[in-house]
mmCIF file of C-alpha atoms and ligand atoms in Angstrom:
data_model
loop_
_atom_site.group_PDB
_atom_site.id
_atom_site.type_symbol
_atom_site.label_atom_id
_atom_site.label_comp_id
_atom_site.label_asym_id
_atom_site.label_seq_id
_atom_site.Cartn_x
_atom_site.Cartn_y
_atom_site.Cartn_z
ATOM 1 C CA MET A 98 40.075 55.185 100.607
ATOM 2 C CA ARG A 99 42.910 57.547 101.332
ATOM 3 C CA LEU A 100 44.241 59.533 98.441
ATOM 4 C CA PHE A 101 46.741 62.150 97.332
ATOM 5 C CA VAL A 102 48.012 63.689 94.173
ATOM 6 C CA ALA A 103 51.800 63.628 93.597
ATOM 7 C CA LEU A 104 54.710 64.062 91.145
ATOM 8 C CA GLU A 105 57.055 61.093 90.807
ATOM 9 C CA ILE A 106 60.751 61.527 90.892
ATOM 10 C CA PRO A 107 62.859 60.094 88.097
ATOM 11 C CA PRO A 108 65.051 56.954 88.685
ATOM 12 C CA GLY A 109 68.432 58.992 88.683
ATOM 13 C CA VAL A 110 67.108 61.343 91.357
ATOM 14 C CA ARG A 111 65.617 58.436 93.394
ATOM 15 C CA GLU A 112 68.954 56.599 93.186
ATOM 16 C CA SER A 113 71.044 59.588 94.370
ATOM 17 C CA LEU A 114 68.541 60.284 97.175
ATOM 18 C CA GLY A 115 68.493 56.587 98.000
ATOM 19 C CA GLU A 116 72.409 56.586 98.314
ATOM 20 C CA PHE A 117 72.215 59.533 100.719
ATOM 21 C CA LEU A 118 69.434 57.969 102.717
ATOM 22 C CA ALA A 119 71.378 54.625 102.957
ATOM 23 C CA VAL A 120 74.161 56.539 104.729
ATOM 24 C CA LEU A 121 71.963 58.335 107.161
ATOM 25 C CA ARG A 122 69.918 55.213 107.859
ATOM 26 C CA ALA A 123 73.052 53.330 108.686
ATOM 27 C CA LEU A 124 73.940 56.149 111.219
ATOM 28 C CA SER A 125 70.580 56.118 113.057
ATOM 29 C CA SER A 126 67.207 54.243 112.857
ATOM 30 C CA GLN A 127 65.700 56.943 114.875
ATOM 31 C CA PRO A 128 63.597 59.068 112.629
ATOM 32 C CA ARG A 129 61.182 57.112 110.409
ATOM 33 C CA TRP A 130 63.024 57.134 107.079
ATOM 34 C CA VAL A 131 60.781 57.168 103.993
ATOM 35 C CA ARG A 132 61.277 54.052 101.754
ATOM 36 C CA THR A 133 63.211 55.148 98.685
ATOM 37 C CA ASP A 134 60.294 53.650 96.543
ATOM 38 C CA ASN A 135 57.805 55.821 98.312
ATOM 39 C CA LEU A 136 59.546 59.276 97.697
ATOM 40 C CA HIS A 137 57.320 61.686 95.904
ATOM 41 C CA ILE A 138 56.339 65.414 95.811
ATOM 42 C CA THR A 139 52.777 65.895 97.211
ATOM 43 C CA LEU A 140 50.734 68.349 95.176
ATOM 44 C CA LYS A 141 47.621 67.743 97.199
ATOM 45 C CA PHE A 142 46.647 65.574 100.129
ATOM 46 C CA ILE A 143 42.988 64.571 99.548
ATOM 47 C CA GLY A 144 42.675 62.303 102.620
ATOM 48 C CA GLU A 145 39.788 59.848 103.211
ATOM 49 C CA VAL A 146 36.924 59.721 100.538
ATOM 50 C CA LEU A 147 34.313 57.303 99.635
ATOM 51 C CA PRO A 148 35.140 55.024 96.636
ATOM 52 C CA GLU A 149 32.069 56.313 94.948
ATOM 53 C CA LYS A 150 33.715 59.733 94.554
ATOM 54 C CA LEU A 151 36.604 58.360 92.631
ATOM 55 C CA GLY A 152 35.126 58.896 89.143
ATOM 56 C CA ASP A 153 34.502 62.529 89.998
ATOM 57 C CA ILE A 154 37.930 62.991 91.359
ATOM 58 C CA ARG A 155 39.468 61.430 88.193
ATOM 59 C CA ALA A 156 37.388 63.553 85.885
ATOM 60 C CA ALA A 157 38.414 66.774 87.861
ATOM 61 C CA LEU A 158 41.930 65.884 87.625
ATOM 62 C CA SER A 159 42.041 65.134 84.007
ATOM 63 C CA ALA A 160 40.763 68.745 83.382
ATOM 64 C CA VAL A 161 43.998 70.399 84.969
ATOM 65 C CA HIS A 162 46.504 71.437 82.657
ATOM 66 C CA SER A 163 49.675 73.538 82.244
ATOM 67 C CA ASP A 164 51.058 74.965 79.108
ATOM 68 C CA ARG A 165 54.462 73.604 79.676
ATOM 69 C CA ALA A 166 56.405 71.003 81.739
ATOM 70 C CA VAL A 167 57.356 71.663 85.313
ATOM 71 C CA THR A 168 61.059 71.810 85.868
ATOM 72 C CA LEU A 169 62.359 70.588 89.183
ATOM 73 C CA ASP A 170 65.833 70.875 90.675
ATOM 74 C CA PHE A 171 66.487 68.733 93.853
ATOM 75 C CA ARG A 172 69.168 70.534 95.768
ATOM 76 C CA GLY A 173 69.763 70.749 99.435
ATOM 77 C CA VAL A 174 68.042 69.364 102.566
ATOM 78 C CA GLY A 175 66.390 70.932 105.506
ATOM 79 C CA PHE A 176 63.929 70.642 108.474
ATOM 80 C CA PHE A 177 60.372 71.539 109.048
ATOM 81 C CA PRO A 178 59.622 73.503 111.164
ATOM 82 C CA ASN A 179 63.243 74.062 112.220
ATOM 83 C CA GLU A 180 66.531 72.196 113.020
ATOM 84 C CA LYS A 181 66.090 72.665 116.715
ATOM 85 C CA ARG A 182 62.957 70.494 117.085
ATOM 86 C CA PRO A 183 62.404 69.097 113.672
ATOM 87 C CA ARG A 184 59.388 67.084 112.714
ATOM 88 C CA VAL A 185 60.116 66.497 109.117
ATOM 89 C CA PHE A 186 63.422 66.165 107.163
ATOM 90 C CA TRP A 187 63.046 67.000 103.481
ATOM 91 C CA ALA A 188 64.991 67.545 100.219
ATOM 92 C CA ASP A 189 64.418 71.004 98.770
ATOM 93 C CA VAL A 190 62.688 71.252 95.398
ATOM 94 C CA GLU A 191 63.306 74.369 93.268
ATOM 95 C CA ALA A 192 60.449 74.280 90.813
ATOM 96 C CA SER A 193 59.378 76.425 87.921
ATOM 97 C CA LEU A 194 56.487 78.817 88.737
ATOM 98 C CA ASN A 195 53.801 76.713 86.932
ATOM 99 C CA LEU A 196 54.198 74.169 89.728
ATOM 100 C CA GLY A 197 52.390 76.363 92.200
ATOM 101 C CA GLN A 198 49.776 77.237 89.636
ATOM 102 C CA LEU A 199 49.256 73.559 88.955
ATOM 103 C CA ALA A 200 48.910 72.683 92.625
ATOM 104 C CA GLY A 201 46.515 75.596 93.064
ATOM 105 C CA ASP A 202 44.258 74.331 90.060
ATOM 106 C CA ILE A 203 44.254 70.901 91.552
ATOM 107 C CA ASP A 204 43.134 72.249 94.873
ATOM 108 C CA SER A 205 40.444 74.469 93.319
ATOM 109 C CA ALA A 206 39.192 71.543 91.092
ATOM 110 C CA LEU A 207 38.792 69.197 94.082
ATOM 111 C CA GLU A 208 37.316 71.816 96.305
ATOM 112 C CA LYS A 209 34.310 71.718 93.909
ATOM 113 C CA LEU A 210 33.854 68.124 95.029
ATOM 114 C CA GLY A 211 33.865 68.907 98.684
ATOM 115 C CA VAL A 212 37.639 68.329 99.486
ATOM 116 C CA PRO A 213 38.767 70.797 101.950
ATOM 117 C CA PRO A 214 41.144 73.329 100.324
ATOM 118 C CA GLU A 215 44.617 73.940 101.561
ATOM 119 C CA LYS A 216 45.009 76.680 104.133
ATOM 120 C CA ARG A 217 48.768 77.008 103.923
ATOM 121 C CA PRO A 218 50.698 78.181 100.841
ATOM 122 C CA PHE A 219 51.974 75.378 98.643
ATOM 123 C CA SER A 220 55.676 74.619 99.430
ATOM 124 C CA PRO A 221 57.222 71.747 97.276
ATOM 125 C CA HIS A 222 59.337 69.398 99.192
ATOM 126 C CA LEU A 223 60.299 65.783 99.231
ATOM 127 C CA THR A 224 59.823 64.313 102.796
ATOM 128 C CA LEU A 225 62.733 62.060 103.548
ATOM 129 C CA ALA A 226 62.075 61.204 107.260
ATOM 130 C CA ARG A 227 59.639 62.096 110.067
ATOM 131 C CA PHE A 228 60.756 62.517 113.639
ATOM 132 C CA GLU A 229 58.476 61.170 116.265
ATOM 133 C CA PRO A 230 58.986 62.618 118.710
ATOM 134 C CA PRO A 231 60.547 65.799 117.262
ATOM 135 C CA GLY A 232 64.311 66.158 117.600
ATOM 136 C CA LEU A 233 67.431 65.303 115.576
ATOM 137 C CA PRO A 234 69.667 62.493 116.838
ATOM 138 C CA GLU A 235 73.137 63.998 117.389
ATOM 139 C CA LYS A 236 74.750 61.403 115.127
ATOM 140 C CA LEU A 237 72.998 62.820 112.238
ATOM 141 C CA ARG A 238 73.643 66.449 112.693
ATOM 142 C CA ALA A 239 77.181 66.808 111.304
ATOM 143 C CA VAL A 240 76.534 64.660 108.239
ATOM 144 C CA ILE A 241 73.364 66.426 107.265
ATOM 145 C CA GLN A 242 75.104 69.807 107.771
ATOM 146 C CA GLU A 243 77.942 68.705 105.440
ATOM 147 C CA ASN A 244 75.229 67.800 102.779
ATOM 148 C CA ALA A 245 73.028 70.878 103.315
ATOM 149 C CA ARG A 246 73.492 71.842 99.571
ATOM 150 C CA ARG A 247 73.810 68.363 98.151
ATOM 151 C CA GLU A 248 72.561 68.018 94.562
ATOM 152 C CA PHE A 249 70.289 65.108 93.681
ATOM 153 C CA GLY A 250 69.483 66.058 90.017
ATOM 154 C CA SER A 251 66.620 67.552 88.121
ATOM 155 C CA VAL A 252 63.730 66.741 85.843
ATOM 156 C CA ALA A 253 61.051 68.154 83.582
ATOM 157 C CA ALA A 254 57.799 66.594 84.831
ATOM 158 C CA ARG A 255 54.813 66.389 82.416
ATOM 159 C CA GLU A 256 52.358 64.158 84.390
ATOM 160 C CA PHE A 257 50.998 63.928 87.927
ATOM 161 C CA HIS A 258 49.530 60.830 89.647
ATOM 162 C CA LEU A 259 46.495 59.941 91.788
ATOM 163 C CA ILE A 260 47.868 57.666 94.416
ATOM 164 C CA GLU A 261 46.106 55.531 97.123
ATOM 165 C CA SER A 262 47.879 55.254 100.406
ATOM 166 C CA LYS A 263 47.147 52.252 102.626
ATOM 167 C CA LEU A 264 48.605 52.704 106.199
ATOM 168 C CA LYS A 265 50.215 49.448 107.209
ATOM 169 C CA PRO A 266 52.156 48.751 110.388
ATOM 170 C CA GLY A 267 55.465 48.605 108.232
ATOM 171 C CA GLY A 268 54.744 52.009 106.720
ATOM 172 C CA ALA A 269 52.436 53.478 104.015
ATOM 173 C CA GLU A 270 51.844 51.431 100.831
ATOM 174 C CA TYR A 271 51.116 53.441 97.830
ATOM 175 C CA THR A 272 49.400 52.482 94.642
ATOM 176 C CA THR A 273 49.143 54.752 91.675
ATOM 177 C CA LEU A 274 45.490 54.645 90.492
ATOM 178 C CA GLU A 275 45.814 56.988 87.424
ATOM 179 C CA THR A 276 48.445 59.088 85.681
ATOM 180 C CA PHE A 277 47.454 62.461 84.322
ATOM 181 C CA PRO A 278 49.680 64.010 81.567
ATOM 182 C CA PHE A 279 49.097 67.735 82.190
ATOM 183 C CA VAL A 280 50.980 69.564 79.443
ATOM 184 C CA VAL A 281 48.500 70.809 76.735
ATOM 185 C CA ALA A 282 50.711 72.744 74.288
ATOM 186 C CA GLU A 283 54.318 73.037 75.058
ATOM 187 C CA VAL A 284 56.041 76.342 73.903
HETATM 188 P P1 LIG B 283 54.561 65.073 103.303
HETATM 189 O O1 LIG B 283 55.338 64.611 102.232
HETATM 190 O O2 LIG B 283 54.807 66.632 103.527
HETATM 191 O O3 LIG B 283 54.700 64.289 104.559
HETATM 192 C C1 LIG B 283 50.854 60.997 101.641
HETATM 193 O O4 LIG B 283 50.477 60.898 102.972
HETATM 194 C C2 LIG B 283 51.409 62.335 101.340
HETATM 195 O O5 LIG B 283 50.518 63.346 101.544
HETATM 196 C C3 LIG B 283 52.640 62.653 102.218
HETATM 197 O O6 LIG B 283 53.758 62.851 101.317
HETATM 198 C C4 LIG B 283 52.221 63.952 102.898
HETATM 199 O O7 LIG B 283 53.096 65.092 102.847
HETATM 200 C C5 LIG B 283 51.040 64.451 102.274
HETATM 201 N N1 LIG B 283 50.213 65.020 103.303
HETATM 202 C C6 LIG B 283 49.776 66.348 103.315
HETATM 203 N N2 LIG B 283 48.907 66.626 104.285
HETATM 204 C C7 LIG B 283 48.728 65.459 104.912
HETATM 205 C C8 LIG B 283 48.031 65.133 106.088
HETATM 206 N N3 LIG B 283 47.154 65.930 106.722
HETATM 207 N N4 LIG B 283 48.083 63.826 106.471
HETATM 208 C C9 LIG B 283 48.905 62.993 105.814
HETATM 209 N N5 LIG B 283 49.612 63.240 104.715
HETATM 210 C C10 LIG B 283 49.468 64.438 104.340
#
């Protein structure tokens, strides 16, 4: 089974991102737009694991905590690796410092179970579309530039989720397997 750990986004943020994506989708079908229901912030991509490992993964994740909620501000959009030959179009996430700590703790907890650790520093983002092949359709350039600092809302997150991803011809299908409240003692 293919697994990852993610934060969900609240309905208000999902709606405002959905409105923006509907405008872009109407202009061009070219990048693979992420379905609004599927938007999430990945904290750790686990990848393929044997179902027998699930119990250990759940136990490891339930031991990861933070002393306060993670605050997230969704503001602005951009491209990875750059606007010239983009592969990913994302919404920027400005997060409280404990988010990086949380992602690092999840990474370390899973490494003990044999999940390969991240090599790159954690960079929170919300993937909105994937370009295959890389390259921004001209029709989208101006409208994306006009919305480069668009606000989508904010949230205080107190739980993360273990999600199974099933790759289907129509796009990935996600199922939440377990939700982990991570705040132990809020100050
Ligand atoms: P992304 O948002 O940056 O595309 C499920 O596939 C989630 O895991 C996606 O949101 C994706 O992040 C993330 N992910 C991270 N590394 C991945 C990898 N090597 N293959 C597939 N997904 C990956």
